[in-house]
């Protein structure tokens, strides 16, 4: 595939995605390190090299699926034949879904961040925040009051969201691996670097809304 050069906005999206990844995984790149990286493939390599762990060929996705399946069976979700293509909405009904997800998170030992409000609420929040930003140019005081209201109101609404961000068990497993790679490894201080670089690429692809193959060959300069 022909190398693709990222545009300015795409580079900014990549920087935000990298910042989120650093926070999620507790790593940090200084500017000198970033200046020496010329493409996304080099970036994924540099990220994997931040983890000086023992190499292991274990399949993390498989391990994550078994771990999630065991938790779901333990909590008696009502469907013992849990397969990757099973719909989450079928597995965990909307009634009591927030509490059930919390129970799953407790058993797993980390948050899933898998629920959200309905789309119209999400887009309404975006629209109102745009309105707040515009209002700051005309009436700072009223904009500040509205910003505070939006922060607490939509913060509460989003916590009560019952819609799944992903559709199937397989998609949830992929999300778990992408955001909690070392937590679901058989041995947490080991790494499969070939696999992990794919996880990193998935992270950037998901947050930049770009095709993985196109992103993998992308250059900065």
mmCIF file of C-alpha atoms in Angstrom:
data_model
loop_
_atom_site.group_PDB
_atom_site.id
_atom_site.type_symbol
_atom_site.label_atom_id
_atom_site.label_comp_id
_atom_site.label_asym_id
_atom_site.label_seq_id
_atom_site.Cartn_x
_atom_site.Cartn_y
_atom_site.Cartn_z
ATOM 1 C CA UNK A 1 0.000 0.000 0.000
ATOM 2 C CA UNK A 2 1.250 3.479 -0.898
ATOM 3 C CA UNK A 3 2.473 5.467 2.084
ATOM 4 C CA UNK A 4 -0.053 8.031 3.298
ATOM 5 C CA UNK A 5 0.993 11.367 4.768
ATOM 6 C CA UNK A 6 -1.076 12.549 7.704
ATOM 7 C CA UNK A 7 -2.596 16.005 7.454
ATOM 8 C CA UNK A 8 -2.388 18.609 10.213
ATOM 9 C CA UNK A 9 -5.757 17.721 11.745
ATOM 10 C CA UNK A 10 -4.944 14.011 11.633
ATOM 11 C CA UNK A 11 -1.634 14.663 13.389
ATOM 12 C CA UNK A 12 -3.494 16.600 16.095
ATOM 13 C CA UNK A 13 -5.905 13.659 16.489
ATOM 14 C CA UNK A 14 -2.904 11.336 16.749
ATOM 15 C CA UNK A 15 -1.354 13.530 19.447
ATOM 16 C CA UNK A 16 -4.580 13.416 21.492
ATOM 17 C CA UNK A 17 -4.786 9.643 21.029
ATOM 18 C CA UNK A 18 -1.161 9.255 22.126
ATOM 19 C CA UNK A 19 -1.768 11.429 25.187
ATOM 20 C CA UNK A 20 -4.723 9.227 26.184
ATOM 21 C CA UNK A 21 -2.628 6.107 25.638
ATOM 22 C CA UNK A 22 0.161 7.481 27.846
ATOM 23 C CA UNK A 23 -2.341 8.114 30.646
ATOM 24 C CA UNK A 24 -3.963 4.700 30.241
ATOM 25 C CA UNK A 25 -0.684 2.782 30.295
ATOM 26 C CA UNK A 26 1.459 5.031 32.495
ATOM 27 C CA UNK A 27 4.178 5.839 29.957
ATOM 28 C CA UNK A 28 5.586 9.124 28.660
ATOM 29 C CA UNK A 29 7.356 10.359 25.549
ATOM 30 C CA UNK A 30 9.518 13.479 25.679
ATOM 31 C CA UNK A 31 9.735 15.789 22.681
ATOM 32 C CA UNK A 32 13.168 14.531 21.624
ATOM 33 C CA UNK A 33 11.790 10.978 21.402
ATOM 34 C CA UNK A 34 8.829 12.117 19.313
ATOM 35 C CA UNK A 35 11.026 14.186 16.999
ATOM 36 C CA UNK A 36 12.904 11.047 15.972
ATOM 37 C CA UNK A 37 9.707 9.225 14.910
ATOM 38 C CA UNK A 38 8.688 9.659 11.291
ATOM 39 C CA UNK A 39 5.709 7.316 10.849
ATOM 40 C CA UNK A 40 2.960 5.465 12.714
ATOM 41 C CA UNK A 41 4.737 2.132 12.392
ATOM 42 C CA UNK A 42 7.792 3.581 14.158
ATOM 43 C CA UNK A 43 5.503 5.020 16.827
ATOM 44 C CA UNK A 44 3.926 1.633 17.580
ATOM 45 C CA UNK A 45 7.421 0.133 17.793
ATOM 46 C CA UNK A 46 8.579 2.905 20.156
ATOM 47 C CA UNK A 47 5.526 2.393 22.376
ATOM 48 C CA UNK A 48 6.075 -1.364 22.604
ATOM 49 C CA UNK A 49 9.731 -0.735 23.534
ATOM 50 C CA UNK A 50 8.572 1.302 26.547
ATOM 51 C CA UNK A 51 7.599 -1.992 28.194
ATOM 52 C CA UNK A 52 10.764 -3.877 29.031
ATOM 53 C CA UNK A 53 8.945 -7.076 29.916
ATOM 54 C CA UNK A 54 9.739 -10.713 29.330
ATOM 55 C CA UNK A 55 8.605 -11.884 25.904
ATOM 56 C CA UNK A 56 5.762 -14.408 25.759
ATOM 57 C CA UNK A 57 3.727 -15.671 22.805
ATOM 58 C CA UNK A 58 0.479 -16.035 24.797
ATOM 59 C CA UNK A 59 -2.646 -14.857 22.926
ATOM 60 C CA UNK A 60 -4.143 -12.046 24.997
ATOM 61 C CA UNK A 61 -7.466 -11.893 23.132
ATOM 62 C CA UNK A 62 -8.133 -15.554 23.814
ATOM 63 C CA UNK A 63 -7.206 -15.110 27.459
ATOM 64 C CA UNK A 64 -9.482 -12.049 27.733
ATOM 65 C CA UNK A 65 -12.407 -13.955 26.197
ATOM 66 C CA UNK A 66 -12.068 -16.849 28.633
ATOM 67 C CA UNK A 67 -11.760 -14.455 31.561
ATOM 68 C CA UNK A 68 -14.841 -12.476 30.526
ATOM 69 C CA UNK A 69 -16.823 -15.654 29.833
ATOM 70 C CA UNK A 70 -15.981 -17.058 33.270
ATOM 71 C CA UNK A 71 -17.117 -13.839 34.935
ATOM 72 C CA UNK A 72 -20.366 -13.776 32.970
ATOM 73 C CA UNK A 73 -21.080 -17.401 33.870
ATOM 74 C CA UNK A 74 -20.248 -16.752 37.511
ATOM 75 C CA UNK A 75 -22.706 -13.862 37.628
ATOM 76 C CA UNK A 76 -25.332 -16.033 35.933
ATOM 77 C CA UNK A 77 -26.243 -13.769 33.050
ATOM 78 C CA UNK A 78 -28.783 -16.337 31.871
ATOM 79 C CA UNK A 79 -26.859 -17.552 28.826
ATOM 80 C CA UNK A 80 -24.287 -20.244 29.499
ATOM 81 C CA UNK A 81 -23.424 -20.699 25.795
ATOM 82 C CA UNK A 82 -21.404 -17.512 25.461
ATOM 83 C CA UNK A 83 -19.824 -17.138 22.021
ATOM 84 C CA UNK A 84 -17.878 -14.252 20.464
ATOM 85 C CA UNK A 85 -20.742 -13.254 18.146
ATOM 86 C CA UNK A 86 -23.338 -13.125 20.941
ATOM 87 C CA UNK A 87 -25.047 -9.732 21.164
ATOM 88 C CA UNK A 88 -24.380 -7.922 24.440
ATOM 89 C CA UNK A 89 -27.928 -6.529 24.458
ATOM 90 C CA UNK A 90 -29.205 -10.121 24.446
ATOM 91 C CA UNK A 91 -26.737 -11.214 27.098
ATOM 92 C CA UNK A 92 -27.313 -8.295 29.462
ATOM 93 C CA UNK A 93 -30.871 -6.903 29.241
ATOM 94 C CA UNK A 94 -31.391 -3.161 29.544
ATOM 95 C CA UNK A 95 -33.220 -3.513 32.851
ATOM 96 C CA UNK A 96 -30.564 -3.692 35.554
ATOM 97 C CA UNK A 97 -27.782 -3.292 32.976
ATOM 98 C CA UNK A 98 -25.837 -0.591 34.859
ATOM 99 C CA UNK A 99 -25.674 -2.692 38.023
ATOM 100 C CA UNK A 100 -24.763 -5.841 36.089
ATOM 101 C CA UNK A 101 -21.907 -4.065 34.284
ATOM 102 C CA UNK A 102 -20.624 -2.782 37.643
ATOM 103 C CA UNK A 103 -20.622 -6.348 38.970
ATOM 104 C CA UNK A 104 -18.683 -7.513 35.913
ATOM 105 C CA UNK A 105 -16.157 -4.696 36.395
ATOM 106 C CA UNK A 106 -15.699 -5.653 40.045
ATOM 107 C CA UNK A 107 -14.967 -9.258 39.096
ATOM 108 C CA UNK A 108 -12.570 -8.256 36.312
ATOM 109 C CA UNK A 109 -10.786 -5.672 38.444
ATOM 110 C CA UNK A 110 -11.073 -2.743 36.043
ATOM 111 C CA UNK A 111 -13.675 -0.494 34.424
ATOM 112 C CA UNK A 112 -15.101 -1.408 31.037
ATOM 113 C CA UNK A 113 -16.371 2.053 30.067
ATOM 114 C CA UNK A 114 -18.823 0.293 27.799
ATOM 115 C CA UNK A 115 -22.105 2.143 28.448
ATOM 116 C CA UNK A 116 -23.299 5.442 27.035
ATOM 117 C CA UNK A 117 -26.581 7.372 26.726
ATOM 118 C CA UNK A 118 -28.737 7.291 23.624
ATOM 119 C CA UNK A 119 -27.276 9.005 20.573
ATOM 120 C CA UNK A 120 -29.681 11.945 20.689
ATOM 121 C CA UNK A 121 -28.519 12.774 24.216
ATOM 122 C CA UNK A 122 -24.884 12.549 23.151
ATOM 123 C CA UNK A 123 -25.388 14.885 20.191
ATOM 124 C CA UNK A 124 -27.507 17.248 22.283
ATOM 125 C CA UNK A 125 -24.613 17.543 24.725
ATOM 126 C CA UNK A 126 -22.214 18.391 21.892
ATOM 127 C CA UNK A 127 -24.631 20.978 20.500
ATOM 128 C CA UNK A 128 -25.083 22.661 23.882
ATOM 129 C CA UNK A 129 -21.340 22.745 24.557
ATOM 130 C CA UNK A 130 -20.807 24.449 21.203
ATOM 131 C CA UNK A 131 -23.459 26.960 22.264
ATOM 132 C CA UNK A 132 -21.647 27.545 25.563
ATOM 133 C CA UNK A 133 -18.365 28.223 23.765
ATOM 134 C CA UNK A 134 -20.035 30.740 21.445
ATOM 135 C CA UNK A 135 -21.837 32.397 24.344
ATOM 136 C CA UNK A 136 -18.495 33.072 26.084
ATOM 137 C CA UNK A 137 -17.752 35.645 23.371
ATOM 138 C CA UNK A 138 -20.882 37.641 24.234
ATOM 139 C CA UNK A 139 -21.943 37.016 27.845
ATOM 140 C CA UNK A 140 -19.184 35.492 29.949
ATOM 141 C CA UNK A 141 -21.221 35.244 33.163
ATOM 142 C CA UNK A 142 -24.213 33.491 31.572
ATOM 143 C CA UNK A 143 -21.892 31.203 29.627
ATOM 144 C CA UNK A 144 -20.114 30.241 32.831
ATOM 145 C CA UNK A 145 -23.400 29.430 34.566
ATOM 146 C CA UNK A 146 -24.537 27.333 31.606
ATOM 147 C CA UNK A 147 -21.156 25.559 31.438
ATOM 148 C CA UNK A 148 -21.412 24.560 35.107
ATOM 149 C CA UNK A 149 -24.981 23.342 34.574
ATOM 150 C CA UNK A 150 -23.977 21.327 31.508
ATOM 151 C CA UNK A 151 -21.021 19.783 33.321
ATOM 152 C CA UNK A 152 -23.079 18.411 36.197
ATOM 153 C CA UNK A 153 -26.268 17.670 34.266
ATOM 154 C CA UNK A 154 -24.684 15.735 31.428
ATOM 155 C CA UNK A 155 -22.177 14.145 33.802
ATOM 156 C CA UNK A 156 -25.155 12.673 35.651
ATOM 157 C CA UNK A 157 -26.944 11.698 32.426
ATOM 158 C CA UNK A 158 -23.882 9.968 30.996
ATOM 159 C CA UNK A 159 -23.438 7.940 34.181
ATOM 160 C CA UNK A 160 -26.998 6.676 33.728
ATOM 161 C CA UNK A 161 -26.469 5.653 30.096
ATOM 162 C CA UNK A 162 -27.606 2.096 29.276
ATOM 163 C CA UNK A 163 -26.629 1.759 25.615
ATOM 164 C CA UNK A 164 -23.626 -0.391 24.714
ATOM 165 C CA UNK A 165 -20.733 1.264 22.885
ATOM 166 C CA UNK A 166 -19.926 -2.088 21.248
ATOM 167 C CA UNK A 167 -22.354 -4.718 19.991
ATOM 168 C CA UNK A 168 -20.952 -8.214 20.572
ATOM 169 C CA UNK A 169 -18.899 -10.156 23.095
ATOM 170 C CA UNK A 170 -16.032 -10.230 20.590
ATOM 171 C CA UNK A 171 -16.074 -6.442 20.241
ATOM 172 C CA UNK A 172 -16.064 -6.087 24.023
ATOM 173 C CA UNK A 173 -13.092 -8.461 24.272
ATOM 174 C CA UNK A 174 -11.216 -6.362 21.704
ATOM 175 C CA UNK A 175 -11.990 -3.231 23.728
ATOM 176 C CA UNK A 176 -10.804 -4.894 26.929
ATOM 177 C CA UNK A 177 -7.522 -5.957 25.310
ATOM 178 C CA UNK A 178 -6.970 -2.534 23.773
ATOM 179 C CA UNK A 179 -7.477 -0.681 27.067
ATOM 180 C CA UNK A 180 -6.238 -3.260 29.605
ATOM 181 C CA UNK A 181 -3.679 -5.350 27.745
ATOM 182 C CA UNK A 182 -1.399 -6.243 30.656
ATOM 183 C CA UNK A 183 -4.253 -6.725 33.110
ATOM 184 C CA UNK A 184 -5.678 -9.614 31.122
ATOM 185 C CA UNK A 185 -2.369 -11.305 30.276
ATOM 186 C CA UNK A 186 -1.768 -14.673 31.877
ATOM 187 C CA UNK A 187 1.315 -13.091 33.461
ATOM 188 C CA UNK A 188 0.977 -9.310 33.720
ATOM 189 C CA UNK A 189 4.683 -8.493 33.316
ATOM 190 C CA UNK A 190 5.045 -10.279 29.974
ATOM 191 C CA UNK A 191 4.460 -8.970 26.463
ATOM 192 C CA UNK A 192 3.845 -10.360 22.999
ATOM 193 C CA UNK A 193 5.314 -7.433 21.045
ATOM 194 C CA UNK A 194 3.917 -8.442 17.672
ATOM 195 C CA UNK A 195 0.456 -8.657 19.206
ATOM 196 C CA UNK A 196 0.873 -5.519 21.311
ATOM 197 C CA UNK A 197 1.846 -3.369 18.317
ATOM 198 C CA UNK A 198 -1.429 -4.437 16.694
ATOM 199 C CA UNK A 199 -3.240 -3.406 19.879
ATOM 200 C CA UNK A 200 -1.564 0.013 19.765
ATOM 201 C CA UNK A 201 -2.513 0.424 16.105
ATOM 202 C CA UNK A 202 -6.101 -0.522 16.991
ATOM 203 C CA UNK A 203 -6.064 2.188 19.682
ATOM 204 C CA UNK A 204 -5.055 4.901 17.209
ATOM 205 C CA UNK A 205 -7.380 3.611 14.492
ATOM 206 C CA UNK A 206 -10.337 3.628 16.886
ATOM 207 C CA UNK A 207 -9.696 7.122 18.246
ATOM 208 C CA UNK A 208 -8.767 8.687 14.916
ATOM 209 C CA UNK A 209 -11.544 6.893 13.018
ATOM 210 C CA UNK A 210 -9.056 5.770 10.352
ATOM 211 C CA UNK A 211 -8.567 2.494 8.541
ATOM 212 C CA UNK A 212 -5.867 0.430 10.275
ATOM 213 C CA UNK A 213 -3.994 -0.492 7.106
ATOM 214 C CA UNK A 214 -3.950 3.097 5.891
ATOM 215 C CA UNK A 215 -2.849 4.316 9.306
ATOM 216 C CA UNK A 216 -0.134 1.699 9.618
ATOM 217 C CA UNK A 217 1.610 3.011 6.492
ATOM 218 C CA UNK A 218 1.068 6.688 7.356
ATOM 219 C CA UNK A 219 3.982 9.106 7.711
ATOM 220 C CA UNK A 220 4.273 12.430 9.526
ATOM 221 C CA UNK A 221 6.895 14.047 7.289
#
